[in-house]
Amino acid sequence: MHSSYPPQGKPSSIEASQKPDLNLIGTNCPMAFVKTRILLDKKNAGDFVDILYENTAANEPLVRSIEGLGHTVISRATINVAPQITDLTKLVNSSTKEKLQATRVKIQVQK
């Protein structure tokens, strides 16, 4: 995880190939918010955090809730990601071409 991200202190654009600080694929609110809050509470003011979450109806309030805590959303991008399949039956029956929509959010921590 990044304590001073990006190094120059300026927010950079979101890169799809870069690993997020918190990957919430497969997690829906309210647990997605709980995990996000735990991470944000561990950070210092001015730190940047990169979060990836699925675009589901349950996760719609996630960004609004983060902003409600007083943190600043620097950027938001919708991307297609390969689903994480943990069930062997689903893996055998799934198409490897399937993608799911996710949102990648860069947040500046405020205390």
Coordinates of C-alpha atoms in Angstrom, one line a residue:
M1 CA 0.0 0.0 0.0
H2 CA 1.1 3.5 -0.7
S3 CA 1.7 5.9 2.2
S4 CA 2.7 8.8 -0.1
Y5 CA 1.0 8.2 -3.4
P6 CA 1.9 9.4 -6.0
P7 CA 5.5 10.3 -4.9
Q8 CA 5.4 13.9 -6.2
G9 CA 2.3 14.6 -4.1
K10 CA 0.2 15.2 -7.2
P11 CA -2.7 12.9 -8.1
S12 CA -1.9 10.8 -11.2
S13 CA -4.4 9.3 -13.6
I14 CA -5.8 5.8 -12.9
E15 CA -4.0 3.1 -14.8
A16 CA -5.9 -0.2 -15.3
S17 CA -2.7 -2.3 -15.1
Q18 CA -1.8 -0.8 -11.7
K19 CA -2.8 -3.0 -8.7
P20 CA -5.4 -1.1 -6.5
D21 CA -4.7 -0.6 -2.8
L22 CA -8.1 -2.2 -2.1
N23 CA -9.8 -4.7 -4.4
L24 CA -13.5 -5.0 -3.6
I25 CA -14.5 -7.2 -6.5
G26 CA -17.0 -9.7 -5.2
T27 CA -17.8 -7.5 -2.1
N28 CA -21.0 -5.4 -1.9
C29 CA -22.1 -2.7 0.5
P30 CA -22.3 -2.5 3.4
M31 CA -19.2 -4.7 3.7
A32 CA -17.5 -2.8 0.8
F33 CA -17.9 0.4 2.8
V34 CA -16.7 -1.2 6.0
K35 CA -13.5 -2.4 4.4
T36 CA -13.0 0.9 2.7
R37 CA -13.4 2.8 5.9
I38 CA -11.0 0.6 7.8
L39 CA -8.3 1.3 5.1
L40 CA -9.0 5.0 5.1
D41 CA -8.9 5.2 8.9
K42 CA -5.3 3.7 8.8
K43 CA -4.0 6.4 6.4
N44 CA -2.7 9.8 7.1
A45 CA -4.2 13.1 5.8
G46 CA -3.0 13.8 2.3
D47 CA -2.4 10.1 1.4
F48 CA -3.9 8.7 -1.8
V49 CA -5.8 5.4 -1.9
D50 CA -6.9 3.5 -5.1
I51 CA -10.0 1.4 -4.7
L52 CA -11.6 -1.0 -7.2
Y53 CA -15.2 -2.1 -6.8
E54 CA -17.9 -3.8 -8.9
N55 CA -20.7 -1.7 -10.5
T56 CA -23.7 -3.2 -8.7
A57 CA -26.8 -1.6 -7.4
A58 CA -25.6 -2.4 -3.8
N59 CA -22.4 -0.4 -4.4
E60 CA -24.0 2.7 -5.8
P61 CA -23.8 4.6 -2.5
L62 CA -20.1 3.7 -1.9
V63 CA -18.5 6.9 -3.3
R64 CA -21.1 9.1 -1.7
S65 CA -20.5 7.5 1.6
I66 CA -16.7 8.0 1.2
E67 CA -17.3 11.7 0.5
G68 CA -19.7 11.8 3.4
L69 CA -16.7 10.9 5.7
G70 CA -15.0 14.1 4.3
H71 CA -12.5 12.4 1.9
T72 CA -11.9 13.8 -1.6
V73 CA -12.6 11.7 -4.7
I74 CA -9.8 12.7 -7.1
S75 CA -10.8 10.5 -10.0
R76 CA -13.3 7.9 -11.0
A77 CA -13.1 5.5 -14.0
T78 CA -15.3 2.7 -15.2
I79 CA -13.3 -0.3 -16.5
N80 CA -14.0 -3.9 -17.6
V81 CA -12.3 -6.5 -15.5
A82 CA -12.2 -10.3 -15.6
P83 CA -14.4 -11.8 -12.9
Q84 CA -12.7 -13.5 -10.0
I85 CA -14.1 -17.0 -9.9
T86 CA -13.5 -19.0 -6.7
D87 CA -15.9 -21.8 -7.3
L88 CA -14.5 -24.6 -9.5
T89 CA -18.0 -25.4 -11.0
K90 CA -18.4 -21.8 -12.1
L91 CA -14.9 -21.8 -13.6
V92 CA -15.6 -24.8 -15.7
N93 CA -19.0 -23.4 -16.9
S94 CA -17.9 -19.8 -17.5
S95 CA -16.7 -18.1 -20.6
T96 CA -13.2 -16.7 -20.3
K97 CA -14.4 -13.8 -22.5
E98 CA -16.9 -12.6 -19.8
K99 CA -16.0 -9.2 -18.3
L100 CA -17.7 -7.3 -15.5
Q101 CA -17.9 -3.6 -15.1
A102 CA -16.0 -2.1 -12.2
T103 CA -15.2 1.4 -11.0
R104 CA -11.7 2.5 -10.0
V105 CA -11.7 5.4 -7.6
K106 CA -8.7 7.4 -6.4
I107 CA -9.3 9.1 -3.0
Q108 CA -7.3 11.7 -1.1
V109 CA -7.6 11.0 2.6
Q110 CA -8.8 13.9 4.8
K111 CA -8.7 13.8 8.6

